[in-house]
mmCIF file of C-alpha atoms in Angstrom:
data_model
loop_
_atom_site.group_PDB
_atom_site.id
_atom_site.type_symbol
_atom_site.label_atom_id
_atom_site.label_comp_id
_atom_site.label_asym_id
_atom_site.label_seq_id
_atom_site.Cartn_x
_atom_site.Cartn_y
_atom_site.Cartn_z
ATOM 1 C CA MET A 1 -6.357 -12.626 13.126
ATOM 2 C CA LYS A 2 -9.200 -14.629 11.505
ATOM 3 C CA LYS A 3 -11.275 -11.498 10.671
ATOM 4 C CA ILE A 4 -8.440 -9.796 8.835
ATOM 5 C CA ILE A 5 -9.914 -10.722 5.361
ATOM 6 C CA CYS A 6 -13.229 -9.085 5.945
ATOM 7 C CA ILE A 7 -11.642 -5.963 7.615
ATOM 8 C CA ALA A 8 -9.156 -5.720 4.682
ATOM 9 C CA LEU A 9 -11.821 -5.996 2.018
ATOM 10 C CA SER A 10 -14.094 -3.517 3.842
ATOM 11 C CA PHE A 11 -11.123 -1.052 4.041
ATOM 12 C CA VAL A 12 -10.394 -1.504 0.383
ATOM 13 C CA MET A 13 -13.883 -0.477 -0.549
ATOM 14 C CA ALA A 14 -13.968 2.393 1.790
ATOM 15 C CA LEU A 15 -10.507 3.629 0.801
ATOM 16 C CA SER A 16 -11.076 3.525 -2.874
ATOM 17 C CA CYS A 17 -12.443 6.978 -3.310
ATOM 18 C CA PHE A 18 -12.197 6.767 -7.127
ATOM 19 C CA ALA A 19 -14.586 3.867 -7.262
ATOM 20 C CA ASP A 20 -17.703 5.859 -7.944
ATOM 21 C CA VAL A 21 -16.013 8.145 -10.573
ATOM 22 C CA ARG A 22 -13.745 5.516 -12.201
ATOM 23 C CA ASP A 23 -15.790 2.427 -11.832
ATOM 24 C CA THR A 24 -15.918 1.607 -15.630
ATOM 25 C CA ILE A 25 -12.249 2.634 -16.018
ATOM 26 C CA PHE A 26 -11.296 0.170 -13.363
ATOM 27 C CA ILE A 27 -13.130 -2.611 -15.080
ATOM 28 C CA ALA A 28 -11.265 -1.649 -18.399
ATOM 29 C CA ASP A 29 -8.070 -1.748 -16.480
ATOM 30 C CA ALA A 30 -8.963 -5.165 -14.945
ATOM 31 C CA LYS A 31 -9.664 -6.596 -18.376
ATOM 32 C CA GLU A 32 -6.380 -5.376 -19.775
ATOM 33 C CA GLN A 33 -4.214 -6.519 -16.929
ATOM 34 C CA ASN A 34 -6.203 -9.459 -15.764
ATOM 35 C CA PHE A 35 -6.619 -8.037 -12.191
ATOM 36 C CA GLY A 36 -9.602 -7.713 -9.926
ATOM 37 C CA SER A 37 -11.246 -4.332 -10.093
ATOM 38 C CA HIS A 38 -9.084 -3.144 -7.047
ATOM 39 C CA ALA A 39 -6.147 -5.238 -7.564
ATOM 40 C CA PRO A 40 -3.518 -2.689 -6.613
ATOM 41 C CA LEU A 41 -5.059 -2.288 -3.194
ATOM 42 C CA ILE A 42 -5.773 -5.998 -2.800
ATOM 43 C CA ASN A 43 -2.158 -6.820 -3.761
ATOM 44 C CA GLU A 44 -0.932 -4.468 -1.041
ATOM 45 C CA ILE A 45 -3.008 -6.096 1.605
ATOM 46 C CA TYR A 46 -2.249 -9.724 0.733
ATOM 47 C CA PHE A 47 1.432 -9.233 -0.089
ATOM 48 C CA SER A 48 0.871 -11.382 -3.189
ATOM 49 C CA ASP A 49 2.241 -10.777 -6.637
ATOM 50 C CA PHE A 50 0.004 -9.599 -9.382
ATOM 51 C CA ALA A 51 -1.659 -12.070 -11.728
ATOM 52 C CA THR A 52 0.779 -11.397 -14.652
ATOM 53 C CA THR A 53 3.570 -13.172 -16.266
ATOM 54 C CA LYS A 54 5.959 -10.371 -15.280
ATOM 55 C CA LYS A 55 7.926 -11.186 -12.120
ATOM 56 C CA ILE A 56 7.950 -8.360 -9.628
ATOM 57 C CA GLU A 57 11.527 -7.610 -8.574
ATOM 58 C CA ARG A 58 12.042 -6.859 -4.914
ATOM 59 C CA LEU A 59 14.764 -4.906 -3.410
ATOM 60 C CA PRO A 60 17.694 -7.118 -2.233
ATOM 61 C CA LEU A 61 18.001 -7.736 1.428
ATOM 62 C CA ASN A 62 21.405 -7.340 3.233
ATOM 63 C CA ALA A 63 21.993 -10.888 4.265
ATOM 64 C CA VAL A 64 24.919 -10.006 6.443
ATOM 65 C CA ALA A 65 22.860 -7.433 8.494
ATOM 66 C CA PHE A 66 19.578 -9.386 8.632
ATOM 67 C CA GLY A 67 20.711 -12.951 8.750
ATOM 68 C CA ASN A 68 17.785 -15.340 8.142
ATOM 69 C CA THR A 69 15.079 -12.582 7.765
ATOM 70 C CA ALA A 70 14.689 -13.141 4.101
ATOM 71 C CA LYS A 71 13.770 -16.746 4.773
ATOM 72 C CA TRP A 72 11.408 -15.813 7.669
ATOM 73 C CA ILE A 73 9.664 -13.260 5.446
ATOM 74 C CA THR A 74 9.210 -15.995 2.702
ATOM 75 C CA LYS A 75 7.838 -18.261 5.306
ATOM 76 C CA GLY A 76 5.504 -15.506 6.683
ATOM 77 C CA ASP A 77 4.297 -14.784 3.087
ATOM 78 C CA LYS A 78 3.499 -18.407 2.440
ATOM 79 C CA GLU A 79 1.551 -18.692 5.764
ATOM 80 C CA TYR A 80 -0.223 -15.415 5.153
ATOM 81 C CA LYS A 81 -1.563 -16.543 1.798
ATOM 82 C CA LYS A 82 -2.781 -19.748 3.338
ATOM 83 C CA ASN A 83 -4.708 -17.560 6.014
ATOM 84 C CA ASN A 84 -2.503 -18.917 8.711
ATOM 85 C CA PHE A 85 -2.179 -15.465 10.275
ATOM 86 C CA LYS A 86 -0.751 -16.491 13.598
ATOM 87 C CA LYS A 87 2.034 -18.316 11.884
ATOM 88 C CA ALA A 88 2.584 -15.532 9.446
ATOM 89 C CA ALA A 89 2.848 -12.984 12.285
ATOM 90 C CA HIS A 90 5.344 -15.231 14.143
ATOM 91 C CA TYR A 91 7.732 -15.238 11.193
ATOM 92 C CA TYR A 92 7.238 -11.514 10.524
ATOM 93 C CA LYS A 93 7.875 -10.857 14.172
ATOM 94 C CA LYS A 94 11.226 -12.871 13.971
ATOM 95 C CA ALA A 95 12.376 -10.752 10.971
ATOM 96 C CA ALA A 96 11.071 -7.560 12.337
ATOM 97 C CA SER A 97 13.053 -8.089 15.640
ATOM 98 C CA LYS A 98 16.249 -8.048 13.518
ATOM 99 C CA GLY A 99 15.428 -4.615 12.150
ATOM 100 C CA ASN A 100 14.039 -5.714 8.699
ATOM 101 C CA SER A 101 11.748 -2.930 7.403
ATOM 102 C CA GLU A 102 9.722 -5.225 5.009
ATOM 103 C CA ALA A 103 8.781 -7.414 8.006
ATOM 104 C CA GLN A 104 8.029 -4.410 10.139
ATOM 105 C CA TYR A 105 5.765 -3.001 7.599
ATOM 106 C CA LYS A 106 3.931 -6.322 6.857
ATOM 107 C CA LEU A 107 3.501 -7.030 10.599
ATOM 108 C CA GLY A 108 2.279 -3.406 11.088
ATOM 109 C CA LEU A 109 -0.199 -3.816 8.322
ATOM 110 C CA MET A 110 -1.594 -6.889 9.959
ATOM 111 C CA TYR A 111 -2.123 -4.873 13.200
ATOM 112 C CA TYR A 112 -3.480 -2.065 11.139
ATOM 113 C CA PHE A 113 -6.339 -4.233 9.695
ATOM 114 C CA GLU A 114 -6.952 -5.679 13.209
ATOM 115 C CA GLN A 115 -7.372 -1.981 14.359
ATOM 116 C CA ASP A 116 -4.545 -2.182 16.730
ATOM 117 C CA TYR A 117 -3.281 1.129 15.525
ATOM 118 C CA ALA A 118 -0.802 1.733 18.381
ATOM 119 C CA LYS A 119 1.216 -1.316 17.389
ATOM 120 C CA ALA A 120 0.784 -0.570 13.680
ATOM 121 C CA LYS A 121 2.189 2.944 14.227
ATOM 122 C CA THR A 122 5.143 1.732 16.194
ATOM 123 C CA LEU A 123 6.080 -0.806 13.490
ATOM 124 C CA PHE A 124 5.570 1.656 10.678
ATOM 125 C CA GLU A 125 7.690 4.255 12.419
ATOM 126 C CA LYS A 126 10.411 1.700 12.660
ATOM 127 C CA ALA A 127 10.122 0.811 8.957
ATOM 128 C CA VAL A 128 10.000 4.481 7.932
ATOM 129 C CA ALA A 129 13.279 5.103 9.667
ATOM 130 C CA GLN A 130 14.751 2.859 6.951
ATOM 131 C CA ASN A 131 12.858 4.723 4.200
ATOM 132 C CA ASN A 132 10.275 2.062 3.610
ATOM 133 C CA TYR A 133 7.705 3.727 1.382
ATOM 134 C CA HIS A 134 4.970 1.268 2.044
ATOM 135 C CA ALA A 135 5.201 2.194 5.743
ATOM 136 C CA GLN A 136 5.364 5.847 4.923
ATOM 137 C CA GLU A 137 2.135 5.487 2.951
ATOM 138 C CA TYR A 138 0.292 3.703 5.775
ATOM 139 C CA LEU A 139 1.665 6.046 8.411
ATOM 140 C CA GLY A 140 0.203 8.754 6.327
ATOM 141 C CA ASN A 141 -3.123 6.784 6.431
ATOM 142 C CA LEU A 142 -3.147 6.937 10.191
ATOM 143 C CA TYR A 143 -2.910 10.734 10.151
ATOM 144 C CA TRP A 144 -5.278 11.004 7.255
ATOM 145 C CA TYR A 145 -8.168 9.028 8.954
ATOM 146 C CA GLY A 146 -7.152 9.800 12.620
ATOM 147 C CA PHE A 147 -6.585 6.027 13.203
ATOM 148 C CA GLY A 148 -5.098 5.696 16.745
ATOM 149 C CA VAL A 149 -3.733 9.358 16.391
ATOM 150 C CA LYS A 150 -5.044 12.839 16.277
ATOM 151 C CA LYS A 151 -6.173 13.424 12.786
ATOM 152 C CA ASP A 152 -3.451 15.610 11.118
ATOM 153 C CA ILE A 153 -3.866 16.296 7.301
ATOM 154 C CA ALA A 154 -0.494 18.071 7.203
ATOM 155 C CA LYS A 155 1.300 15.003 8.596
ATOM 156 C CA ALA A 156 -0.774 12.833 6.254
ATOM 157 C CA GLU A 157 0.328 14.867 3.284
ATOM 158 C CA TYR A 158 3.956 14.750 4.444
ATOM 159 C CA TRP A 159 4.172 10.977 4.657
ATOM 160 C CA LEU A 160 2.142 10.356 1.607
ATOM 161 C CA LYS A 161 4.493 12.624 -0.483
ATOM 162 C CA LYS A 162 7.401 10.886 0.990
ATOM 163 C CA ALA A 163 6.039 7.546 0.009
ATOM 164 C CA GLY A 164 5.425 8.856 -3.538
ATOM 165 C CA GLU A 165 8.976 10.143 -3.839
ATOM 166 C CA ASN A 166 10.456 6.791 -2.654
ATOM 167 C CA ALA A 167 8.121 4.665 -4.653
ATOM 168 C CA ALA A 168 9.881 5.467 -7.958
ATOM 169 C CA GLY A 169 12.717 3.150 -7.088
ATOM 170 C CA ASP A 170 10.508 0.133 -6.680
ATOM 171 C CA ALA A 171 8.825 -2.234 -9.284
ATOM 172 C CA ASN A 172 6.279 -0.163 -11.227
ATOM 173 C CA GLU A 173 3.421 -2.670 -10.699
ATOM 174 C CA ILE A 174 3.745 -2.172 -6.802
ATOM 175 C CA ALA A 175 4.186 1.639 -7.118
ATOM 176 C CA LYS A 176 1.034 2.191 -9.040
ATOM 177 C CA HIS A 177 -1.134 1.807 -5.880
ATOM 178 C CA THR A 178 0.918 4.290 -4.011
ATOM 179 C CA TYR A 179 0.536 6.897 -6.769
ATOM 180 C CA ASN A 180 -3.209 6.315 -6.953
ATOM 181 C CA HIS A 181 -3.535 6.576 -3.231
ATOM 182 C CA ILE A 182 -1.766 9.988 -3.282
ATOM 183 C CA ALA A 183 -3.744 11.264 -6.173
ATOM 184 C CA THR A 184 -6.900 10.319 -4.322
ATOM 185 C CA PHE A 185 -5.785 12.259 -1.294
ATOM 186 C CA TYR A 186 -5.076 15.399 -3.385
ATOM 187 C CA LEU A 187 -8.270 15.252 -5.370
ATOM 188 C CA PHE A 188 -10.682 14.537 -2.720
ATOM 189 C CA ILE A 189 -9.046 15.793 0.495
ATOM 190 C CA MET A 190 -6.853 18.610 -0.456
ATOM 191 C CA LYS A 191 -9.005 19.567 -3.445
ATOM 192 C CA ASP A 192 -5.707 20.196 -5.403
ATOM 193 C CA LYS A 193 -6.307 19.059 -8.891
ATOM 194 C CA ALA A 194 -2.818 20.000 -10.100
ATOM 195 C CA GLN A 195 -1.180 17.709 -7.487
ATOM 196 C CA ALA A 196 -3.736 14.928 -8.183
ATOM 197 C CA LYS A 197 -2.950 15.242 -12.000
ATOM 198 C CA TYR A 198 0.808 15.008 -11.112
ATOM 199 C CA TRP A 199 0.385 11.739 -9.212
ATOM 200 C CA LEU A 200 -2.060 10.324 -11.642
ATOM 201 C CA GLU A 201 0.566 10.972 -14.378
ATOM 202 C CA LYS A 202 3.105 9.189 -12.364
ATOM 203 C CA GLU A 203 0.605 6.295 -12.083
ATOM 204 C CA ALA A 204 0.050 6.298 -15.810
ATOM 205 C CA GLU A 205 3.689 6.358 -16.466
ATOM 206 C CA ALA A 206 4.060 3.190 -14.378
ATOM 207 C CA GLY A 207 1.578 1.465 -16.750
ATOM 208 C CA SER A 208 -1.831 2.207 -15.285
ATOM 209 C CA TYR A 209 -4.566 2.083 -17.995
ATOM 210 C CA SER A 210 -7.115 3.503 -15.558
ATOM 211 C CA ALA A 211 -5.135 6.477 -14.626
ATOM 212 C CA LYS A 212 -4.460 7.289 -18.220
ATOM 213 C CA LYS A 213 -8.193 7.072 -19.003
ATOM 214 C CA PHE A 214 -9.089 9.140 -15.974
ATOM 215 C CA LEU A 215 -6.625 11.924 -17.061
ATOM 216 C CA GLU A 216 -8.370 12.025 -20.323
ATOM 217 C CA SER A 217 -11.842 12.286 -18.770
ATOM 218 C CA GLU A 218 -13.952 15.441 -18.197
ATOM 219 C CA ALA A 219 -12.647 15.710 -14.701
ATOM 220 C CA PHE A 220 -9.271 16.947 -15.938
ATOM 221 C CA LYS A 221 -10.462 19.008 -18.923
#
């Protein structure tokens, strides 16, 4: 999976529909948080923690049900950060085979950026069965863009809203990307400013400076 970095970064730039409108705001946000200009998306892709002193809390795993999956995921994350994608996939597969939704999502995302959408969809669907909101978000993406499936905006909206509803229970720093993504969908695809505002407010409540500034801009006056 050597080309995953280029694919991932290309997708980030294509996905970030707010970039043209909110470029200066993203820069302001980056200065405040010490993130890159698209840190929420990049964090999602690389599975790494944000560059802050605050530790992101993750939901506890059921050690009895999943055995060594937590260790396998940790090993997978370490290999991924070192760009050892085959080794990372090996560990994620071991954990995913035991039914761990985090591993299913991460492995699915690797296939997603390799454009193997059939495998990605299968893994996302397994993860969504356990209410994994990251998987719900990217399953929504498949239907939004018609990646490996027939484009279906209604299904995209369903899964994105599900993701937003479930994101509230996760660490705020991670949830911000999901809220931003949903707001983008409503603003540019559904042309529903009221819903876009609702999700931007969620993002702002989670601590996003850029969302707060965008809500104060002419676009929402």
